[in-house]
mmCIF file of C-alpha atoms in Angstrom:
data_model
loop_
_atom_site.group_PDB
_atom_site.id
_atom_site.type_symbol
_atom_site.label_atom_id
_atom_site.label_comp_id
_atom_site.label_asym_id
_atom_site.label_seq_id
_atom_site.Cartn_x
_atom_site.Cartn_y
_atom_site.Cartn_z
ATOM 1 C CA UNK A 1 9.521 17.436 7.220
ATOM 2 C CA UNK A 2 11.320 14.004 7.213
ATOM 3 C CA UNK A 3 13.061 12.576 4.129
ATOM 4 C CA UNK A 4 10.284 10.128 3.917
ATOM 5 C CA UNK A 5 7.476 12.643 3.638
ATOM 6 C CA UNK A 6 6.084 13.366 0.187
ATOM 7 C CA UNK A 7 5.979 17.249 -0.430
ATOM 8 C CA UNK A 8 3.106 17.716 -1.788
ATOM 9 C CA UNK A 9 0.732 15.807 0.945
ATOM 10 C CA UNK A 10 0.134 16.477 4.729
ATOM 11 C CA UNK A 11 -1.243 13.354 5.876
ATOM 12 C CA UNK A 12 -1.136 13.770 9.971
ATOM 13 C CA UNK A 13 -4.089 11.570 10.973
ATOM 14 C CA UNK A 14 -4.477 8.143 12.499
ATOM 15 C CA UNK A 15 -6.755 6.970 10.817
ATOM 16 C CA UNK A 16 -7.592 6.672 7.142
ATOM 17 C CA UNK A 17 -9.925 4.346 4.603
ATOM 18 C CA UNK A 18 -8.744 2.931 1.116
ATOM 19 C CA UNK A 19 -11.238 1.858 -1.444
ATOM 20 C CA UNK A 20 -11.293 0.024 -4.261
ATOM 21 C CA UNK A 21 -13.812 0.684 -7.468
ATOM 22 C CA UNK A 22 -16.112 -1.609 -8.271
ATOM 23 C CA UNK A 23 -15.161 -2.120 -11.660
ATOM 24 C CA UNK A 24 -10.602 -1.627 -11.685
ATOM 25 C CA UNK A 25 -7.562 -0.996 -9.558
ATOM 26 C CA UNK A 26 -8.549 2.673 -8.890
ATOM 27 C CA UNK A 27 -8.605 4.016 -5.300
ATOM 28 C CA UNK A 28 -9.622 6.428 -2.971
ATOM 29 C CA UNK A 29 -8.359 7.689 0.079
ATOM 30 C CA UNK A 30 -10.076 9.341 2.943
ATOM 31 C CA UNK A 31 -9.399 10.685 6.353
ATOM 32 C CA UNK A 32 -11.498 10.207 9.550
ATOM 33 C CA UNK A 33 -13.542 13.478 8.270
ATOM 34 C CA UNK A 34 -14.580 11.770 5.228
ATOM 35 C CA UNK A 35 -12.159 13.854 3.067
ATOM 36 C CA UNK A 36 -10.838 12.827 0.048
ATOM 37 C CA UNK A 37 -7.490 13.184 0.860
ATOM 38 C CA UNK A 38 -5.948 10.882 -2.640
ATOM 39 C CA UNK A 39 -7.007 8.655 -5.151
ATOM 40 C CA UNK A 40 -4.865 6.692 -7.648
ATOM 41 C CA UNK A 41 -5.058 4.195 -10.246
ATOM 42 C CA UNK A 42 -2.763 1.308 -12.034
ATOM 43 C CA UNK A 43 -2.174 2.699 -15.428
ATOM 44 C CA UNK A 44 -3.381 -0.208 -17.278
ATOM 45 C CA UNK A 45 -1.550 -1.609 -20.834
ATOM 46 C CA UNK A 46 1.977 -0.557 -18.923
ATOM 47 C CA UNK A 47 4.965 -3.306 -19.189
ATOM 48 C CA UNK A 48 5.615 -2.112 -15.565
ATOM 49 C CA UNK A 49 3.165 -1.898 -12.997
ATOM 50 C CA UNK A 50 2.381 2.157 -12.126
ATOM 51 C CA UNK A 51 0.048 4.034 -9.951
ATOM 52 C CA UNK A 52 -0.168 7.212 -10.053
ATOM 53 C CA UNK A 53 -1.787 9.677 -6.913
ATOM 54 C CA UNK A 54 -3.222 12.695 -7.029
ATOM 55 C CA UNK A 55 -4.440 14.458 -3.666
ATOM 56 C CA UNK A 56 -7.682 15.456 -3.066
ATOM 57 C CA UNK A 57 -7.657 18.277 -5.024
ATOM 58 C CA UNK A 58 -6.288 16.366 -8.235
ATOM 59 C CA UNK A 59 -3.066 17.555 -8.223
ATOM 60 C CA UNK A 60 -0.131 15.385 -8.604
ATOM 61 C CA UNK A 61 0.909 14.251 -5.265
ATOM 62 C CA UNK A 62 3.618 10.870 -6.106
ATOM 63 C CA UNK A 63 3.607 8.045 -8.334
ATOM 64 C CA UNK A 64 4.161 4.179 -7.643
ATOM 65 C CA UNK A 65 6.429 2.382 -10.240
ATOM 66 C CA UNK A 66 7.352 -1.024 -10.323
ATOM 67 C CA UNK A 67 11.374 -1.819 -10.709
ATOM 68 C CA UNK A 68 11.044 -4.482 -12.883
ATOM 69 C CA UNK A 69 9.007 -5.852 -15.975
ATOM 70 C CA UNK A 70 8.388 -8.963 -14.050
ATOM 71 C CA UNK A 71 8.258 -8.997 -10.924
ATOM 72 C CA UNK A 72 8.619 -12.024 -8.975
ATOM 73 C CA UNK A 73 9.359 -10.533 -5.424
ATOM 74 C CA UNK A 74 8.405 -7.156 -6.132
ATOM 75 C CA UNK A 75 9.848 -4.096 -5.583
ATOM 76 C CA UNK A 76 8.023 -0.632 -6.091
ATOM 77 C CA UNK A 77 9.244 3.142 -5.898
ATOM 78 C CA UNK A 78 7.215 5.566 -4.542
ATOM 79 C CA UNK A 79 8.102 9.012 -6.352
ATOM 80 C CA UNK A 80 7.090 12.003 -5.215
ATOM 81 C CA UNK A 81 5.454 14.528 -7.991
ATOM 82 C CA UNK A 82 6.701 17.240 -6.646
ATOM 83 C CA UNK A 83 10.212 16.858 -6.360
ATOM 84 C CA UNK A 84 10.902 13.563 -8.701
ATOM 85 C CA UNK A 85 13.069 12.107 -6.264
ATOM 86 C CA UNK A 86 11.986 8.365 -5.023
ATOM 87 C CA UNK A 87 10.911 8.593 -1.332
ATOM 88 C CA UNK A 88 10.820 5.007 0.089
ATOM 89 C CA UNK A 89 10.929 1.633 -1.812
ATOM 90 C CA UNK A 90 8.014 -1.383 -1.204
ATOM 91 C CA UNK A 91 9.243 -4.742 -1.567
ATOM 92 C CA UNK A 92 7.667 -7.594 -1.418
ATOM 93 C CA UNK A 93 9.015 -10.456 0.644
ATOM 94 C CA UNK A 94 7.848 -13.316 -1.490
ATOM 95 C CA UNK A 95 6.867 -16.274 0.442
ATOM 96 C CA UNK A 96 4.489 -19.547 -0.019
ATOM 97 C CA UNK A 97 2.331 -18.823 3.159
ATOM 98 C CA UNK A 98 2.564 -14.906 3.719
ATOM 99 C CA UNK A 99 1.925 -11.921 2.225
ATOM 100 C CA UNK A 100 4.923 -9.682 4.007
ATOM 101 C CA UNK A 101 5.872 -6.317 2.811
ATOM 102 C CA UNK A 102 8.900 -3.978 3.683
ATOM 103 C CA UNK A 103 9.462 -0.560 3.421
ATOM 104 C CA UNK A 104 12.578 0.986 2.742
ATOM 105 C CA UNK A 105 15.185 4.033 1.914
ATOM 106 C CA UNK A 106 15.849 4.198 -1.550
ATOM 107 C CA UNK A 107 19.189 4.851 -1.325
ATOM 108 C CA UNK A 108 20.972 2.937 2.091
ATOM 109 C CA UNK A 109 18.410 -0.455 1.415
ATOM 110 C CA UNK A 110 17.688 0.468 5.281
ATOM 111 C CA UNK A 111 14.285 -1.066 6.203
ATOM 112 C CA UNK A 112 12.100 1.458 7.652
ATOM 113 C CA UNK A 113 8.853 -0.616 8.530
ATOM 114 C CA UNK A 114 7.108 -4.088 7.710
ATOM 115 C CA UNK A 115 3.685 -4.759 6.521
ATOM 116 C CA UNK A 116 3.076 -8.367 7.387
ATOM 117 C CA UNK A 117 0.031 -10.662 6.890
ATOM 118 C CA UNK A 118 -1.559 -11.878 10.259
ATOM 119 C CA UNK A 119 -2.793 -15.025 9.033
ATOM 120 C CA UNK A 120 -0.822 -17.755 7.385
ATOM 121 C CA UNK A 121 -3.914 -19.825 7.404
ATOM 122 C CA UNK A 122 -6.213 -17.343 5.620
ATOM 123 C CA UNK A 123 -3.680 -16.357 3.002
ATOM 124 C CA UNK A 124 -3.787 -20.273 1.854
ATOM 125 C CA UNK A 125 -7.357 -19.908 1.983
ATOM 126 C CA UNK A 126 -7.075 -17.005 -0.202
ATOM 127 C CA UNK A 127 -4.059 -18.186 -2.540
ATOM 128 C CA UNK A 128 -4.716 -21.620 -2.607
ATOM 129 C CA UNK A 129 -8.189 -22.552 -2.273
ATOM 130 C CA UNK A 130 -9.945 -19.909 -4.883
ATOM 131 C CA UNK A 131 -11.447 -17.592 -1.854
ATOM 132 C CA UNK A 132 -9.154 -14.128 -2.751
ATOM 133 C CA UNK A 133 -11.891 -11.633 -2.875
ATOM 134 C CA UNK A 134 -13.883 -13.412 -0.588
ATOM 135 C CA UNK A 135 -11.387 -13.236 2.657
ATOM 136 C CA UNK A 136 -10.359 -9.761 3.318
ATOM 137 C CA UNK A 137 -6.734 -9.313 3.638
ATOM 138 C CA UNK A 138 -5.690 -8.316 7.322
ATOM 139 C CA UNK A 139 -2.018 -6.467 8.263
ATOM 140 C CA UNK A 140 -0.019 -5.335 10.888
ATOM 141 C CA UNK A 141 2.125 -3.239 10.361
ATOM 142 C CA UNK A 142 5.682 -2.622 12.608
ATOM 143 C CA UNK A 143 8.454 -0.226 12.778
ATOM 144 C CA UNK A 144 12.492 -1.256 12.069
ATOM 145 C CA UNK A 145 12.556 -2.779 15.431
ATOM 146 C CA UNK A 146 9.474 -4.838 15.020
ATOM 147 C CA UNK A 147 6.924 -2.823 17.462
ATOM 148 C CA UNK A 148 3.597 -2.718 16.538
ATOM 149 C CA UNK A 149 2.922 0.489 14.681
ATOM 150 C CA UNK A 150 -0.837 0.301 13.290
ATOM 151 C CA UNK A 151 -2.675 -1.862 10.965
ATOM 152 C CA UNK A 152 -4.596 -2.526 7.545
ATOM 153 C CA UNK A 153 -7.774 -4.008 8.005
ATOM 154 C CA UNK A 154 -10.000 -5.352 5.289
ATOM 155 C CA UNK A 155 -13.858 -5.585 5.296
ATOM 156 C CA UNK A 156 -16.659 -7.712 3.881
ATOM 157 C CA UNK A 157 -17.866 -5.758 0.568
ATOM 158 C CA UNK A 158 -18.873 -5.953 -3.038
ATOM 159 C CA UNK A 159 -15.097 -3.646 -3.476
ATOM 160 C CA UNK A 160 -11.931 -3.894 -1.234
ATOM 161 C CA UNK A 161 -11.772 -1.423 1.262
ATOM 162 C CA UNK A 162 -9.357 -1.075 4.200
ATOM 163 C CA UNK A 163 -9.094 0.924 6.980
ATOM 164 C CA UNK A 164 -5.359 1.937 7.996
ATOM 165 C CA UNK A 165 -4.634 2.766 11.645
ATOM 166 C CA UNK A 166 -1.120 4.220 12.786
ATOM 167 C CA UNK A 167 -1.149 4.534 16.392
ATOM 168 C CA UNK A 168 2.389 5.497 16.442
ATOM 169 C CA UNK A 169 4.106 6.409 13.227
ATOM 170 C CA UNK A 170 6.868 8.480 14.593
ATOM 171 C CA UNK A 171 9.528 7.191 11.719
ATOM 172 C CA UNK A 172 6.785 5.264 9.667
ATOM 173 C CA UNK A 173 6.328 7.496 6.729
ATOM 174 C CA UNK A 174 2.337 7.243 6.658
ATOM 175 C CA UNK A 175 1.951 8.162 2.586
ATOM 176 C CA UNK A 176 3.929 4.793 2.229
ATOM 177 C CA UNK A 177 1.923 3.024 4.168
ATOM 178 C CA UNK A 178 -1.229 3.947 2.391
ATOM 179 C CA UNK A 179 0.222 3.687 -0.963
ATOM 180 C CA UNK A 180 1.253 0.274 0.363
ATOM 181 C CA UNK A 181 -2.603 -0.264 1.308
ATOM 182 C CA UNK A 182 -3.324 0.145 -2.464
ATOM 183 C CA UNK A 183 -0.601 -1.570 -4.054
ATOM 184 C CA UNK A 184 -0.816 -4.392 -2.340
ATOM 185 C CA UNK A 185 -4.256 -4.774 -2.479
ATOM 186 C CA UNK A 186 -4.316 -4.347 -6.425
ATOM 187 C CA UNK A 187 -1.477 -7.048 -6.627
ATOM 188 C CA UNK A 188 -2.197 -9.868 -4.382
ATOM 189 C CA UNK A 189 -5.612 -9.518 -5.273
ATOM 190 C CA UNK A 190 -4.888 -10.447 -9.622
#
């Protein structure tokens, strides 16, 4: 077990699919068997952003909270339920044209892996122009060095749904990265 892994979730595939409600920020998660495998929601009414994830058997698996009461350039803790200690940190990298995540240690600031937009030209689209839910959001997502790790991909639907690909995750902690899927996805998208 790595000090980014959440204890109370095995999440070993390559492949899993995020989707959105039709009707709030709720998600679930499954694997390439179909398996519910988590599904969380943003508490709504909350001064700071929080969503919580249980696994597929509705247990408590880790928690997203937001740092701040206003966040401008984001930054969001991902707790784990079991232990109550924060695993990784998401922080948005706030620019005009992008859509850029990182991923980090809580504790050294050390980034672990980026989540970065791979279209400039569609996230104006999207910001700028009206056309949010209409353009699905598209990712790539890279290790500490900048290597090409995996991806979330976003589809044509009546609710957001993504499909996250690690093809090589060997110090990319993959419950981040799909908690990342969701987050993001609930904020860029309100």
């Amino acid at each position: 077990m790595s000090d980014y892994d959440i204890s109370t979730l095995d999440l070993s595939g390559d492949r899993y699919e995020v989707q959105q409600s039709l009707v709030r920020n709720k998600y679930s998660v499954t694997d390439d068997s179909g398996t519910v495998v988590l599904r969380g929601k943003q508490k709504m009414f909350k001064m700071k952003e929080e969503f919580p994830f249980v696994d597929g058997d509705g247990k408590d698996a880790f928690s997203v909270k937001a740092g701040g009461i206003l966040d401008v350039a984001g930054n969001y803790a991902i707790v784990d339920s079991g232990t109550g200690e924060e695993v990784v940190v998401l922080d948005e990298d706030w620019s005009l044209f992008a859509e850029n995540w990182t991923i980090r240690d809580p504790n050294t600031g050390e980034s672990l892996a980026t989540i970065e937009s791979k279209s400039a030209v569609m996230e104006v689209l999207r910001d700028f122009v009206g056309l949010a839910n209409l353009i699905p959001n598209k990712y790539e997502i890279k290790d500490q060095q900048g290597g090409h790790v995996g991806s979330i991909d976003g589809q044509f639907g009546l609710r957001d749904t993504y499909t996250v690909t690690i093809d090589d995750a060997s110090d990319v902690p993959r419950e981040a990265v799909i908690a990342a899927a969701c987050v993001i996805d609930a904020l860029e998208n309100n």
